[in-house]
mmCIF file of C-alpha atoms in Angstrom:
data_model
loop_
_atom_site.group_PDB
_atom_site.id
_atom_site.type_symbol
_atom_site.label_atom_id
_atom_site.label_comp_id
_atom_site.label_asym_id
_atom_site.label_seq_id
_atom_site.Cartn_x
_atom_site.Cartn_y
_atom_site.Cartn_z
ATOM 1 C CA MET A 7 17.763 -2.786 -24.737
ATOM 2 C CA GLY A 8 14.993 -2.888 -22.153
ATOM 3 C CA PRO A 9 13.252 0.069 -20.510
ATOM 4 C CA ARG A 10 14.781 2.348 -17.896
ATOM 5 C CA LEU A 11 12.645 2.640 -14.753
ATOM 6 C CA LEU A 12 12.454 5.216 -11.991
ATOM 7 C CA ILE A 13 10.811 4.012 -8.759
ATOM 8 C CA THR A 14 9.928 6.532 -6.057
ATOM 9 C CA GLY A 15 9.368 5.520 -2.457
ATOM 10 C CA ALA A 16 11.893 2.729 -2.994
ATOM 11 C CA SER A 17 12.634 2.372 0.731
ATOM 12 C CA GLY A 18 8.960 2.113 1.708
ATOM 13 C CA PHE A 19 6.605 -0.799 2.358
ATOM 14 C CA VAL A 20 5.247 -1.284 -1.173
ATOM 15 C CA GLY A 21 7.891 0.668 -3.071
ATOM 16 C CA GLY A 22 10.628 -1.456 -1.506
ATOM 17 C CA ARG A 23 9.026 -4.631 -2.798
ATOM 18 C CA ALA A 24 8.500 -3.089 -6.240
ATOM 19 C CA ALA A 25 12.182 -2.107 -6.236
ATOM 20 C CA ALA A 26 13.245 -5.630 -5.296
ATOM 21 C CA ALA A 27 11.105 -7.120 -8.063
ATOM 22 C CA ALA A 28 12.418 -4.669 -10.644
ATOM 23 C CA THR A 29 16.099 -5.086 -9.751
ATOM 24 C CA ALA A 30 15.787 -8.866 -10.208
ATOM 25 C CA ARG A 31 13.788 -8.673 -13.449
ATOM 26 C CA ALA A 32 15.456 -9.668 -16.682
ATOM 27 C CA GLY A 33 14.650 -7.447 -19.636
ATOM 28 C CA ILE A 34 14.912 -4.142 -17.756
ATOM 29 C CA ALA A 35 17.978 -2.115 -18.688
ATOM 30 C CA HIS A 36 18.247 0.233 -15.715
ATOM 31 C CA VAL A 37 16.433 0.788 -12.418
ATOM 32 C CA ARG A 38 16.821 4.124 -10.666
ATOM 33 C CA LEU A 39 15.619 4.117 -7.034
ATOM 34 C CA LEU A 40 14.633 7.476 -5.577
ATOM 35 C CA THR A 41 14.824 7.866 -1.797
ATOM 36 C CA ARG A 42 15.107 10.767 0.628
ATOM 37 C CA THR A 43 18.092 9.394 2.563
ATOM 38 C CA GLU A 44 21.566 8.110 1.829
ATOM 39 C CA GLN A 45 20.638 4.631 3.088
ATOM 40 C CA PRO A 46 20.127 2.201 0.176
ATOM 41 C CA PRO A 47 16.570 0.914 -0.240
ATOM 42 C CA ARG A 48 15.658 -2.480 1.176
ATOM 43 C CA PRO A 49 15.105 -5.271 0.408
ATOM 44 C CA ARG A 50 17.642 -5.498 -2.387
ATOM 45 C CA ARG A 51 18.733 -8.141 -4.876
ATOM 46 C CA SER A 52 21.874 -9.859 -3.654
ATOM 47 C CA PRO A 53 24.930 -8.211 -5.268
ATOM 48 C CA GLU A 54 26.977 -11.404 -4.838
ATOM 49 C CA SER A 55 25.101 -13.371 -7.500
ATOM 50 C CA PRO A 56 23.237 -11.018 -9.818
ATOM 51 C CA HIS A 57 21.365 -12.492 -12.740
ATOM 52 C CA PRO A 58 23.438 -11.955 -15.904
ATOM 53 C CA SER A 59 20.639 -9.996 -17.516
ATOM 54 C CA ALA A 60 19.479 -8.176 -14.385
ATOM 55 C CA PRO A 61 19.325 -4.383 -14.706
ATOM 56 C CA VAL A 62 21.861 -1.838 -13.621
ATOM 57 C CA VAL A 63 20.696 -0.401 -10.282
ATOM 58 C CA GLU A 64 21.209 3.230 -9.318
ATOM 59 C CA ASN A 65 20.288 4.924 -6.039
ATOM 60 C CA VAL A 66 19.551 8.644 -6.184
ATOM 61 C CA LEU A 67 18.505 11.170 -3.564
ATOM 62 C CA GLY A 68 15.398 13.262 -4.039
ATOM 63 C CA ASP A 69 12.308 14.647 -2.378
ATOM 64 C CA LEU A 70 8.815 15.238 -3.710
ATOM 65 C CA ARG A 71 9.039 18.717 -2.192
ATOM 66 C CA ASP A 72 12.177 19.486 -4.234
ATOM 67 C CA PRO A 73 11.215 19.862 -7.927
ATOM 68 C CA ALA A 74 14.848 20.193 -9.019
ATOM 69 C CA SER A 75 15.688 16.769 -7.584
ATOM 70 C CA LEU A 76 12.693 15.302 -9.433
ATOM 71 C CA ARG A 77 13.823 16.770 -12.727
ATOM 72 C CA ARG A 78 17.253 15.204 -12.253
ATOM 73 C CA ALA A 79 15.733 11.848 -11.298
ATOM 74 C CA CYS A 80 13.547 11.726 -14.422
ATOM 75 C CA GLU A 81 16.354 12.397 -16.894
ATOM 76 C CA GLY A 82 16.834 9.468 -19.272
ATOM 77 C CA VAL A 83 13.921 7.453 -17.841
ATOM 78 C CA ASP A 84 11.326 5.565 -19.897
ATOM 79 C CA VAL A 85 8.881 4.468 -17.176
ATOM 80 C CA LEU A 86 7.995 6.072 -13.841
ATOM 81 C CA VAL A 87 6.625 3.926 -10.999
ATOM 82 C CA HIS A 88 5.487 6.326 -8.275
ATOM 83 C CA CYS A 89 5.080 4.685 -4.854
ATOM 84 C CA ALA A 90 6.058 7.527 -2.513
ATOM 85 C CA ALA A 91 3.396 9.094 -0.303
ATOM 86 C CA ALA A 92 2.920 10.779 3.056
ATOM 87 C CA ILE A 93 0.584 8.546 5.096
ATOM 88 C CA GLY A 94 -0.923 9.900 8.293
ATOM 89 C CA ALA A 95 0.935 13.208 7.997
ATOM 90 C CA ASP A 96 -0.362 16.638 8.932
ATOM 91 C CA GLU A 97 -2.412 18.432 6.294
ATOM 92 C CA GLU A 98 0.353 20.713 5.044
ATOM 93 C CA THR A 99 2.878 17.897 4.657
ATOM 94 C CA ALA A 100 0.301 15.674 2.975
ATOM 95 C CA ARG A 101 -0.557 18.453 0.532
ATOM 96 C CA GLN A 102 3.088 19.206 -0.255
ATOM 97 C CA VAL A 103 3.975 15.535 -0.835
ATOM 98 C CA ASN A 104 0.870 13.763 -2.139
ATOM 99 C CA ASP A 105 -0.652 16.571 -4.190
ATOM 100 C CA GLU A 106 1.946 19.174 -5.141
ATOM 101 C CA GLY A 107 4.828 16.699 -5.061
ATOM 102 C CA THR A 108 3.067 14.315 -7.406
ATOM 103 C CA ARG A 109 2.250 17.201 -9.725
ATOM 104 C CA SER A 110 5.927 18.234 -9.806
ATOM 105 C CA LEU A 111 6.997 14.648 -10.420
ATOM 106 C CA VAL A 112 4.523 14.139 -13.263
ATOM 107 C CA ASP A 113 5.551 17.460 -14.828
ATOM 108 C CA ALA A 114 9.207 16.435 -14.632
ATOM 109 C CA ALA A 115 8.442 13.032 -16.141
ATOM 110 C CA VAL A 116 6.475 14.504 -19.036
ATOM 111 C CA ARG A 117 9.209 17.034 -19.799
ATOM 112 C CA ALA A 118 11.837 14.271 -19.702
ATOM 113 C CA GLY A 119 9.926 12.225 -22.261
ATOM 114 C CA VAL A 120 8.838 9.426 -19.927
ATOM 115 C CA THR A 121 6.519 7.193 -21.958
ATOM 116 C CA ARG A 122 4.548 5.574 -19.128
ATOM 117 C CA ILE A 123 3.571 6.739 -15.649
ATOM 118 C CA VAL A 124 2.228 4.270 -13.065
ATOM 119 C CA ALA A 125 1.240 5.461 -9.585
ATOM 120 C CA LEU A 126 0.244 3.667 -6.398
ATOM 121 C CA SER A 127 -2.863 5.135 -4.803
ATOM 122 C CA THR A 128 -5.603 3.774 -2.534
ATOM 123 C CA ALA A 129 -9.229 2.748 -2.788
ATOM 124 C CA SER A 130 -9.784 5.110 0.148
ATOM 125 C CA VAL A 131 -10.117 7.922 -2.384
ATOM 126 C CA HIS A 132 -13.760 6.783 -2.502
ATOM 127 C CA GLY A 133 -14.227 7.325 1.214
ATOM 128 C CA ARG A 134 -16.004 4.960 3.582
ATOM 129 C CA GLY A 135 -18.263 2.266 2.064
ATOM 130 C CA THR A 136 -20.490 0.412 1.821
ATOM 131 C CA PHE A 137 -18.851 -0.925 -1.381
ATOM 132 C CA ARG A 138 -19.805 -4.434 -2.420
ATOM 133 C CA ALA A 139 -18.344 -5.829 -5.670
ATOM 134 C CA ALA A 140 -17.876 -2.228 -6.825
ATOM 135 C CA ALA A 141 -16.873 -2.153 -10.488
ATOM 136 C CA PRO A 142 -14.350 0.244 -12.041
ATOM 137 C CA GLY A 143 -15.775 3.617 -12.937
ATOM 138 C CA THR A 144 -18.881 3.282 -10.772
ATOM 139 C CA LEU A 145 -17.853 5.174 -7.630
ATOM 140 C CA PRO A 146 -17.372 8.902 -7.025
ATOM 141 C CA ILE A 147 -14.169 10.307 -5.596
ATOM 142 C CA ALA A 148 -15.186 11.172 -2.031
ATOM 143 C CA PRO A 149 -12.162 10.935 0.296
ATOM 144 C CA GLY A 150 -12.779 11.189 3.998
ATOM 145 C CA SER A 151 -9.322 11.963 5.387
ATOM 146 C CA THR A 152 -6.415 14.298 4.748
ATOM 147 C CA THR A 153 -4.277 11.454 3.424
ATOM 148 C CA SER A 154 -6.977 10.179 1.064
ATOM 149 C CA ARG A 155 -7.942 13.664 -0.080
ATOM 150 C CA THR A 156 -4.380 14.609 -1.035
ATOM 151 C CA ARG A 157 -3.742 11.237 -2.645
ATOM 152 C CA ALA A 158 -6.890 11.707 -4.728
ATOM 153 C CA ALA A 159 -5.486 15.055 -5.851
ATOM 154 C CA GLY A 160 -2.213 13.330 -6.744
ATOM 155 C CA GLU A 161 -4.116 10.717 -8.740
ATOM 156 C CA ARG A 162 -5.660 13.447 -10.847
ATOM 157 C CA HIS A 163 -2.220 14.720 -11.936
ATOM 158 C CA VAL A 164 -1.269 11.197 -13.054
ATOM 159 C CA LEU A 165 -4.547 10.538 -14.856
ATOM 160 C CA ASP A 166 -4.515 13.923 -16.575
ATOM 161 C CA ALA A 167 -1.090 13.012 -17.992
ATOM 162 C CA GLY A 168 -2.461 9.752 -19.413
ATOM 163 C CA GLY A 169 -1.000 7.624 -16.619
ATOM 164 C CA THR A 170 -2.202 4.538 -14.791
ATOM 165 C CA VAL A 171 -3.230 4.377 -11.130
ATOM 166 C CA LEU A 172 -3.464 1.242 -8.964
ATOM 167 C CA ARG A 173 -5.901 1.380 -6.044
ATOM 168 C CA PRO A 174 -5.499 -1.371 -3.433
ATOM 169 C CA HIS A 175 -7.681 -1.381 -0.325
ATOM 170 C CA LEU A 176 -5.957 -3.396 2.432
ATOM 171 C CA VAL A 177 -2.326 -4.448 1.995
ATOM 172 C CA TYR A 178 -0.551 -6.875 4.308
ATOM 173 C CA GLY A 179 2.801 -8.626 4.488
ATOM 174 C CA THR A 180 6.399 -8.129 5.545
ATOM 175 C CA GLY A 181 6.972 -4.428 6.155
ATOM 176 C CA ASP A 182 3.325 -3.660 7.073
ATOM 177 C CA ARG A 183 3.156 -1.287 10.022
ATOM 178 C CA GLN A 184 -0.447 -0.179 9.589
ATOM 179 C CA LEU A 185 -3.035 -2.871 8.852
ATOM 180 C CA VAL A 186 -2.182 -5.893 10.990
ATOM 181 C CA PRO A 187 -0.314 -4.013 13.762
ATOM 182 C CA GLY A 188 -3.296 -1.652 13.972
ATOM 183 C CA LEU A 189 -5.714 -4.563 14.317
ATOM 184 C CA VAL A 190 -3.518 -6.132 16.992
ATOM 185 C CA ARG A 191 -3.419 -2.852 18.890
ATOM 186 C CA LEU A 192 -7.212 -2.607 18.598
ATOM 187 C CA LEU A 193 -7.773 -6.151 19.860
ATOM 188 C CA THR A 194 -5.309 -5.689 22.702
ATOM 189 C CA ALA A 195 -7.302 -2.662 23.900
ATOM 190 C CA LEU A 196 -10.505 -4.716 24.131
ATOM 191 C CA PRO A 197 -11.329 -6.693 27.301
ATOM 192 C CA GLY A 198 -11.606 -9.918 25.290
ATOM 193 C CA PRO A 199 -11.901 -11.329 21.776
ATOM 194 C CA PHE A 200 -14.830 -10.708 19.466
ATOM 195 C CA ALA A 201 -17.565 -13.275 20.010
ATOM 196 C CA ASN A 202 -17.196 -16.383 17.858
ATOM 197 C CA GLY A 203 -13.724 -15.339 16.742
ATOM 198 C CA GLY A 204 -15.045 -12.210 15.060
ATOM 199 C CA GLY A 205 -18.097 -13.904 13.581
ATOM 200 C CA ALA A 206 -20.228 -10.960 14.656
ATOM 201 C CA VAL A 207 -18.364 -8.819 12.115
ATOM 202 C CA GLY A 208 -19.965 -9.575 8.772
ATOM 203 C CA SER A 209 -18.263 -7.208 6.324
ATOM 204 C CA VAL A 210 -15.944 -8.281 3.488
ATOM 205 C CA HIS A 211 -12.852 -6.528 2.165
ATOM 206 C CA SER A 212 -10.545 -6.417 -0.836
ATOM 207 C CA VAL A 213 -7.123 -7.502 0.378
ATOM 208 C CA ILE A 214 -3.772 -8.017 -1.367
ATOM 209 C CA ASP A 215 -0.378 -9.176 -0.132
ATOM 210 C CA VAL A 216 2.513 -6.788 -0.700
ATOM 211 C CA GLU A 217 4.388 -9.120 -3.060
ATOM 212 C CA SER A 218 1.402 -9.404 -5.401
ATOM 213 C CA LEU A 219 0.808 -5.646 -5.285
ATOM 214 C CA ALA A 220 4.450 -5.042 -6.185
ATOM 215 C CA GLY A 221 4.040 -7.491 -9.057
ATOM 216 C CA ALA A 222 0.994 -5.574 -10.273
ATOM 217 C CA LEU A 223 2.918 -2.294 -10.203
ATOM 218 C CA LEU A 224 5.739 -3.809 -12.219
ATOM 219 C CA GLY A 225 3.225 -5.416 -14.565
ATOM 220 C CA ALA A 226 1.529 -2.076 -15.143
ATOM 221 C CA ALA A 227 4.951 -0.570 -15.854
ATOM 222 C CA LEU A 228 5.917 -3.180 -18.439
ATOM 223 C CA SER A 229 2.822 -4.818 -19.939
ATOM 224 C CA PRO A 230 1.883 -3.767 -23.478
ATOM 225 C CA ARG A 231 -1.773 -4.132 -22.430
ATOM 226 C CA THR A 232 -1.680 -1.553 -19.627
ATOM 227 C CA GLU A 233 -4.395 1.044 -20.118
ATOM 228 C CA PRO A 234 -4.533 4.633 -18.847
ATOM 229 C CA GLY A 235 -6.916 5.038 -15.935
ATOM 230 C CA ALA A 236 -7.479 3.436 -12.541
ATOM 231 C CA TYR A 237 -7.346 -0.248 -11.612
ATOM 232 C CA TYR A 238 -8.530 -1.757 -8.327
ATOM 233 C CA VAL A 239 -5.950 -4.286 -7.148
ATOM 234 C CA GLY A 240 -7.073 -6.993 -4.745
ATOM 235 C CA HIS A 241 -7.203 -10.753 -4.567
ATOM 236 C CA PRO A 242 -10.277 -12.010 -6.488
ATOM 237 C CA GLU A 243 -11.690 -13.526 -3.285
ATOM 238 C CA PRO A 244 -12.740 -10.845 -0.766
ATOM 239 C CA VAL A 245 -11.777 -11.503 2.835
ATOM 240 C CA PRO A 246 -14.338 -11.445 5.670
ATOM 241 C CA ALA A 247 -13.498 -9.049 8.469
ATOM 242 C CA ALA A 248 -13.852 -12.047 10.778
ATOM 243 C CA ALA A 249 -10.858 -13.652 9.040
ATOM 244 C CA LEU A 250 -8.783 -10.474 9.456
ATOM 245 C CA ILE A 251 -9.674 -10.356 13.140
ATOM 246 C CA ALA A 252 -8.946 -14.058 13.643
ATOM 247 C CA ALA A 253 -5.521 -13.635 12.039
ATOM 248 C CA ALA A 254 -4.699 -10.638 14.236
ATOM 249 C CA GLU A 255 -5.899 -12.563 17.302
ATOM 250 C CA THR A 256 -3.115 -15.110 16.737
ATOM 251 C CA LEU A 257 -0.634 -12.266 17.344
ATOM 252 C CA THR A 258 -2.457 -10.648 20.257
ATOM 253 C CA VAL A 259 -1.299 -10.973 23.858
ATOM 254 C CA ARG A 260 -3.679 -9.436 26.383
ATOM 255 C CA PRO A 261 -2.494 -8.304 29.804
ATOM 256 C CA PRO A 262 -3.029 -10.835 32.595
ATOM 257 C CA GLU A 263 -5.575 -8.583 34.313
ATOM 258 C CA ALA A 264 -7.858 -8.562 31.236
ATOM 259 C CA PRO A 265 -11.051 -10.466 32.146
ATOM 260 C CA GLY A 266 -11.352 -11.967 28.673
ATOM 261 C CA THR A 267 -15.040 -11.140 28.264
ATOM 262 C CA PRO A 268 -16.044 -11.640 24.595
ATOM 263 C CA VAL A 269 -17.090 -8.505 22.720
ATOM 264 C CA ALA A 270 -20.415 -8.936 20.940
ATOM 265 C CA ASP A 271 -19.897 -6.835 17.817
ATOM 266 C CA VAL A 272 -18.387 -3.677 16.333
ATOM 267 C CA ALA A 273 -20.956 -1.418 17.990
ATOM 268 C CA ALA A 274 -20.040 -2.816 21.403
ATOM 269 C CA ALA A 275 -16.340 -2.365 20.653
ATOM 270 C CA CYS A 276 -16.962 1.265 19.626
ATOM 271 C CA ASN A 277 -18.586 1.924 22.989
ATOM 272 C CA LEU A 278 -15.749 0.278 24.879
ATOM 273 C CA LEU A 279 -13.046 2.182 22.976
ATOM 274 C CA ALA A 280 -14.821 5.507 22.528
ATOM 275 C CA ASP A 281 -11.794 7.456 23.785
ATOM 276 C CA LEU A 282 -9.294 5.885 21.363
ATOM 277 C CA PRO A 283 -9.351 7.600 17.926
ATOM 278 C CA PHE A 284 -7.149 4.970 16.261
ATOM 279 C CA ALA A 285 -9.606 2.274 17.336
ATOM 280 C CA GLN A 286 -12.569 4.181 15.937
ATOM 281 C CA HIS A 287 -10.834 4.332 12.553
ATOM 282 C CA HIS A 288 -10.241 0.581 12.405
ATOM 283 C CA LEU A 289 -13.670 -0.261 13.758
ATOM 284 C CA ALA A 290 -15.393 1.958 11.201
ATOM 285 C CA MET A 291 -13.495 0.121 8.487
ATOM 286 C CA LEU A 292 -14.522 -3.281 9.854
ATOM 287 C CA ALA A 293 -18.156 -2.265 10.158
ATOM 288 C CA THR A 294 -18.939 -2.135 6.451
ATOM 289 C CA ASP A 295 -18.002 -3.744 3.124
ATOM 290 C CA HIS A 296 -15.011 -2.497 1.118
ATOM 291 C CA TRP A 297 -15.012 -4.920 -1.804
ATOM 292 C CA PHE A 298 -13.831 -3.759 -5.209
ATOM 293 C CA ALA A 299 -14.288 -6.182 -8.121
ATOM 294 C CA ASP A 300 -11.765 -5.714 -10.924
ATOM 295 C CA ASP A 301 -10.150 -8.642 -12.741
ATOM 296 C CA ARG A 302 -8.295 -6.464 -15.266
ATOM 297 C CA PRO A 303 -4.969 -6.437 -13.380
ATOM 298 C CA TRP A 304 -4.736 -10.229 -13.653
ATOM 299 C CA ARG A 305 -5.882 -10.258 -17.291
ATOM 300 C CA GLU A 306 -3.950 -7.291 -18.637
ATOM 301 C CA LEU A 307 -0.842 -6.676 -16.557
ATOM 302 C CA GLY A 308 0.911 -10.021 -16.882
ATOM 303 C CA CYS A 309 0.850 -10.764 -13.149
ATOM 304 C CA VAL A 310 -0.985 -13.036 -10.702
ATOM 305 C CA PRO A 311 -3.050 -12.230 -7.593
ATOM 306 C CA GLY A 312 -0.935 -14.431 -5.339
ATOM 307 C CA PRO A 313 -2.141 -16.618 -2.487
ATOM 308 C CA GLY A 314 -5.418 -16.306 -0.667
ATOM 309 C CA PHE A 315 -5.366 -14.472 2.648
ATOM 310 C CA ALA A 316 -5.015 -17.516 4.915
ATOM 311 C CA GLU A 317 -1.969 -18.850 3.077
ATOM 312 C CA GLY A 318 -0.444 -15.433 2.549
ATOM 313 C CA PHE A 319 -0.849 -14.356 6.164
ATOM 314 C CA ALA A 320 0.718 -17.584 7.416
ATOM 315 C CA ALA A 321 3.820 -16.880 5.326
ATOM 316 C CA HIS A 322 4.205 -13.388 6.819
ATOM 317 C CA ALA A 323 3.167 -14.204 10.417
ATOM 318 C CA PRO A 324 6.755 -14.809 11.658
ATOM 319 C CA TRP A 325 7.750 -11.302 10.550
ATOM 320 C CA TYR A 326 4.715 -9.797 12.288
ATOM 321 C CA ARG A 327 5.619 -11.651 15.491
ATOM 322 C CA ARG A 328 9.145 -10.257 15.416
ATOM 323 C CA LEU A 329 7.821 -6.738 14.769
ATOM 324 C CA LEU A 330 5.292 -6.903 17.594
ATOM 325 C CA LEU A 331 7.793 -8.447 19.991
ATOM 326 C CA GLY A 332 10.198 -5.602 19.293
ATOM 327 C CA ALA A 333 7.413 -3.047 19.718
ATOM 328 C CA ALA A 334 6.389 -4.592 23.046
ATOM 329 C CA ARG A 335 9.947 -4.207 24.309
ATOM 330 C CA SER A 336 10.387 -0.625 23.109
ATOM 331 C CA GLY A 337 6.923 0.947 23.295
ATOM 332 C CA PRO A 338 3.576 1.145 21.479
ATOM 333 C CA THR A 339 3.014 -0.703 18.214
ATOM 334 C CA PRO A 340 3.614 1.617 15.231
ATOM 335 C CA THR A 341 0.457 2.255 13.215
ATOM 336 C CA SER A 342 1.207 5.254 11.032
#
């Protein structure tokens, strides 16, 4: 019999893809999906034609702020894959979910006899760069935001229990409502495109598509070579900020009254958008390198880094267009 998995955050951006991968994976006995609502997680494996050896799938209700529900969810589980987090929440909610909630979950898992704990975190626990080809174990924990600070605290509970943490930097793909929509919103607020298609922005970034990140989470959950500690998870080839901007430009529609004057560089954009906090966040990210070099996920976890950014973005662009079209009809683009 294969292992029994519990996946938290199974209705979220990354957790949903990890759930889909797990529910279609032969060799897993049982997948329990923890969500806060009655609605089943999406996307799901088709129930009409399940693989004969696909796992039994169970949906359970729970909340990281409800320790009793976490204890129930962990009963009979072999492997915990923790993807739930509060992103962009107020400080109290972030603390309750990312820090104290993760501690309660880890405690429940340990008491239930869970043999492996894998948690999704973020490279933002190191704060703002410059990070260029940063190797594992070389950077201090220095978070610069409430979300990153509380997620760093949550990491510590996992690591102290002998668990494994995956730290992506930028994640894109179907379901993304932060990275690419945020860049589109930023570009739309500018009077024109960056000069030379963003060529004035010279930083590089670690980027991963959501499918490959989900594969890495499942690999960490199942591979016999998974080690305790933290892994950076990104495609081996870092992506220039200019390429991120150029991709977002293909989705950007400026108002007819916009003069279309090219913006010279990030500093000029900061001056133009000084009164927009969300823009300052994205511009600060674009202004400096965030490149983490770690090939261990692709050597040790039995998974692959997926396509390069150009190919991967092209595959997800139709979904982004539908999202942004819907947002344009109903209101501002979601970014949190």
